[in-house]
CSV table of C-alpha atoms in Angstrom, one decimal:
chain,number,residue,atom,x,y,z
A,1,MET,CA,0.2,-0.2,-0.2
A,2,ILE,CA,1.5,3.4,-0.9
A,3,LYS,CA,1.6,6.1,1.4
A,4,LEU,CA,0.4,9.4,0.3
A,5,GLY,CA,1.1,13.0,1.4
A,6,VAL,CA,-1.1,15.6,0.4
A,7,LEU,CA,0.0,19.2,0.2
A,8,VAL,CA,-3.4,21.6,0.6
A,9,SER,CA,-3.4,25.7,0.9
A,10,GLY,CA,-7.1,25.7,0.8
A,11,SER,CA,-10.5,23.8,1.5
A,12,GLY,CA,-9.0,20.6,0.4
A,13,SER,CA,-12.1,19.3,-1.6
A,14,ASN,CA,-9.5,17.1,-3.7
A,15,LEU,CA,-8.2,15.5,-0.6
A,16,GLN,CA,-11.4,14.8,0.7
A,17,ALA,CA,-11.8,12.9,-2.9
A,18,ILE,CA,-8.7,11.3,-2.4
A,19,MET,CA,-9.4,10.3,1.2
A,20,ASP,CA,-13.1,9.0,0.2
A,21,ALA,CA,-11.3,6.7,-2.7
A,22,CYS,CA,-9.0,5.4,0.0
A,23,VAL,CA,-11.3,4.2,2.5
A,24,SER,CA,-14.5,3.1,-0.4
A,25,GLY,CA,-13.3,4.2,-3.5
A,26,ILE,CA,-11.0,3.0,-6.3
A,27,LEU,CA,-7.7,3.2,-4.0
A,28,LYS,CA,-9.0,1.1,-0.6
A,29,GLY,CA,-6.2,-1.3,-0.3
A,30,LYS,CA,-3.9,0.7,-2.7
A,31,ALA,CA,-3.0,3.8,-1.0
A,32,GLU,CA,-3.8,5.8,2.2
A,33,VAL,CA,-3.2,9.4,3.3
A,34,ALA,CA,-0.4,9.5,5.6
A,35,VAL,CA,0.2,13.2,6.2
A,36,VAL,CA,-1.6,16.3,5.1
A,37,ILE,CA,0.7,19.5,4.9
A,38,SER,CA,-0.5,23.4,4.8
A,39,ASN,CA,1.6,26.5,4.1
A,40,LYS,CA,-1.8,28.2,5.6
A,41,LYS,CA,-2.5,27.6,9.2
A,42,GLU,CA,-6.5,28.1,8.4
A,43,ALA,CA,-6.6,25.9,5.5
A,44,PHE,CA,-9.7,24.0,6.0
A,45,GLY,CA,-7.7,20.9,4.3
A,46,LEU,CA,-6.1,20.8,7.6
A,47,GLU,CA,-9.6,20.3,9.2
A,48,ARG,CA,-10.5,17.9,7.0
A,49,ALA,CA,-7.3,15.4,8.0
A,50,ARG,CA,-8.0,16.1,11.9
A,51,ARG,CA,-11.6,14.5,11.1
A,52,ASN,CA,-10.1,11.5,9.4
A,53,ASN,CA,-7.5,11.0,12.2
A,54,ILE,CA,-4.8,12.0,9.9
A,55,PRO,CA,-1.5,13.9,10.7
A,56,ALA,CA,-2.2,17.6,9.9
A,57,VAL,CA,0.7,19.9,9.6
A,58,PHE,CA,1.2,23.4,9.1
A,59,VAL,CA,4.5,24.5,7.9
A,60,ASP,CA,4.9,28.4,8.4
A,61,ARG,CA,7.2,29.8,5.6
A,62,LYS,CA,8.1,32.9,7.8
A,63,ASP,CA,9.7,30.8,10.0
A,64,CYS,CA,12.1,29.4,7.5
A,65,GLY,CA,15.5,31.3,6.0
A,66,GLY,CA,13.7,30.8,2.5
A,67,PRO,CA,12.1,28.7,-0.1
A,68,ALA,CA,14.4,26.0,0.1
A,69,GLU,CA,14.5,25.7,4.0
A,70,PHE,CA,10.5,25.9,3.9
A,71,CYS,CA,10.7,22.8,1.3
A,72,GLU,CA,13.4,21.0,3.6
A,73,LYS,CA,10.6,21.3,6.3
A,74,ILE,CA,8.0,19.9,4.0
A,75,LYS,CA,10.2,17.0,3.1
A,76,GLN,CA,11.2,15.9,6.8
A,77,GLU,CA,7.4,15.6,7.6
A,78,LEU,CA,6.9,13.8,4.1
A,79,LEU,CA,10.2,11.2,5.0
A,80,LYS,CA,8.8,11.2,9.0
A,81,ASN,CA,5.5,9.6,7.4
A,82,LYS,CA,7.0,7.3,4.9
A,83,VAL,CA,5.4,9.2,2.2
A,84,GLY,CA,5.5,7.0,-1.6
A,85,LEU,CA,3.9,9.5,-3.1
A,86,VAL,CA,3.3,13.3,-2.8
A,87,CYS,CA,-0.4,14.8,-4.2
A,88,LEU,CA,-0.5,18.6,-4.9
A,89,ALA,CA,-4.6,19.1,-4.1
A,90,GLY,CA,-4.7,23.1,-4.5
A,91,TYR,CA,-1.4,23.8,-3.3
A,92,LEU,CA,-0.1,27.2,-4.3
A,93,LEU,CA,3.5,27.6,-3.9
A,94,LYS,CA,6.4,26.6,-6.2
A,95,LEU,CA,8.4,23.5,-5.0
A,96,GLU,CA,12.3,23.7,-4.7
A,97,THR,CA,14.4,21.3,-6.2
A,98,ASN,CA,15.6,19.6,-2.7
A,99,LEU,CA,11.9,18.6,-2.4
A,100,LEU,CA,11.2,17.8,-6.1
A,101,GLY,CA,14.4,15.5,-6.3
A,102,SER,CA,13.0,13.6,-3.4
A,103,PHE,CA,9.6,12.4,-3.9
A,104,LYS,CA,6.9,11.5,-7.1
A,105,ILE,CA,4.8,14.3,-6.8
A,106,VAL,CA,1.6,14.9,-8.9
A,107,ASN,CA,-0.8,17.7,-9.3
A,108,ILE,CA,-4.3,18.4,-10.4
A,109,HIS,CA,-4.7,21.5,-12.5
A,110,PRO,CA,-8.5,23.0,-13.3
A,111,ALA,CA,-7.7,23.4,-17.0
A,112,LEU,CA,-6.6,21.2,-19.8
A,113,LEU,CA,-3.0,21.8,-19.9
A,114,PRO,CA,-0.9,23.1,-21.6
A,115,LYS,CA,-3.4,25.9,-21.9
A,116,HIS,CA,-4.3,28.1,-19.2
A,117,GLY,CA,-1.4,27.0,-16.9
A,118,GLY,CA,1.5,28.6,-15.2
A,119,LYS,CA,2.4,31.3,-12.6
A,120,GLY,CA,-0.5,32.7,-11.3
A,121,MET,CA,-3.1,30.3,-12.9
A,122,TYR,CA,-5.4,28.8,-10.2
A,123,GLY,CA,-8.4,29.3,-8.8
A,124,HIS,CA,-11.0,31.6,-10.7
A,125,PHE,CA,-8.3,32.8,-12.7
A,126,VAL,CA,-7.9,30.0,-14.6
A,127,HIS,CA,-11.5,30.0,-15.5
A,128,GLU,CA,-12.0,33.3,-16.3
A,129,ALA,CA,-9.1,33.2,-18.7
A,130,VAL,CA,-10.8,29.9,-20.4
A,131,ILE,CA,-14.0,31.8,-20.6
A,132,ASN,CA,-12.0,35.0,-22.1
A,133,ALA,CA,-10.4,32.9,-24.9
A,134,LYS,CA,-13.8,31.6,-25.9
A,135,GLU,CA,-12.7,28.2,-25.4
A,136,LYS,CA,-15.6,25.5,-26.4
A,137,GLU,CA,-14.1,23.1,-23.4
A,138,SER,CA,-12.3,23.0,-20.5
A,139,GLY,CA,-11.5,20.2,-17.5
A,140,ALA,CA,-8.7,19.2,-15.2
A,141,THR,CA,-5.5,17.7,-15.9
A,142,VAL,CA,-3.2,15.7,-13.8
A,143,HIS,CA,0.2,15.5,-14.5
A,144,TRP,CA,3.8,14.9,-12.9
A,145,VAL,CA,5.4,17.9,-11.1
A,146,ASP,CA,8.6,19.3,-12.0
A,147,GLU,CA,10.7,22.7,-11.8
A,148,HIS,CA,8.0,24.6,-13.9
A,149,TYR,CA,4.3,25.4,-12.7
A,150,ASP,CA,2.1,23.1,-14.8
A,151,HIS,CA,4.6,21.7,-17.1
A,152,GLY,CA,5.2,18.1,-16.2
A,153,ASN,CA,4.6,15.2,-18.1
A,154,ILE,CA,0.5,14.6,-18.0
A,155,ILE,CA,-0.9,11.6,-16.5
A,156,VAL,CA,-4.8,12.0,-17.7
A,157,GLN,CA,-7.1,14.6,-18.6
A,158,GLN,CA,-11.0,15.0,-18.7
A,159,LYS,CA,-13.0,17.4,-20.7
A,160,VAL,CA,-16.2,19.4,-19.9
A,161,SER,CA,-18.3,21.7,-22.5
A,162,VAL,CA,-17.6,25.6,-22.1
A,163,SER,CA,-21.3,27.0,-22.4
A,164,THR,CA,-21.7,30.5,-23.6
A,165,ASP,CA,-23.4,31.6,-20.3
A,166,ASP,CA,-20.7,29.9,-18.2
A,167,THR,CA,-19.3,32.3,-15.6
A,168,SER,CA,-16.0,31.6,-14.0
A,169,GLU,CA,-18.1,30.1,-10.8
A,170,THR,CA,-20.2,27.8,-13.3
A,171,LEU,CA,-16.9,26.4,-15.2
A,172,ALA,CA,-15.5,25.9,-11.8
A,173,ALA,CA,-18.1,23.6,-10.9
A,174,LYS,CA,-18.2,21.7,-13.3
A,175,VAL,CA,-14.3,21.1,-13.5
A,176,LEU,CA,-14.5,20.3,-9.7
A,177,ILE,CA,-16.7,17.6,-10.4
A,178,VAL,CA,-13.9,16.2,-13.0
A,179,GLU,CA,-11.0,16.9,-10.8
A,180,HIS,CA,-12.9,14.5,-8.1
A,181,GLU,CA,-13.3,11.8,-10.7
A,182,ILE,CA,-9.8,12.0,-12.1
A,183,TYR,CA,-7.5,12.5,-9.4
A,184,PRO,CA,-8.0,9.2,-7.8
A,185,LYS,CA,-7.6,7.4,-10.5
A,186,ALA,CA,-4.4,8.8,-11.7
A,187,ILE,CA,-3.2,8.1,-8.2
């Protein structure tokens, strides 16, 4: 059974989909969430972990001398929990090479990469970009993480239609359903 380390910066709805899949879904008997780590003390993803008796760790960037030291603290938590795969689930910070070189890491992005990815492309910014580009479809992408934002090899994508009356909120809702389906499958 593979132990997962999940990094979150927000509500953790993809974390919840992963935890659910580990208990009663396609990951049952294959994976378990060993630790959840956040760069935000108030991230609801940490509360989701606590409610499921999973170690929930806040790592404060302010206590670190820089990005490499911050990633080293995360790395040590992952090693302590014997993590075999790291999953970014709404995690908004770029990872440094000391962490990238130590684990296999996957990410989920709320668009069809390589379109609408990169620095600053998260949450409503992605969906607004898709609508402004008059795309006919969007979706979600699970990909391997490398040293660039939203750049690694694609593992799986799933599409949704973009309606002419979609707003960033309605498109986000459609894409989120797909995210929750494909992330456990990719793991």
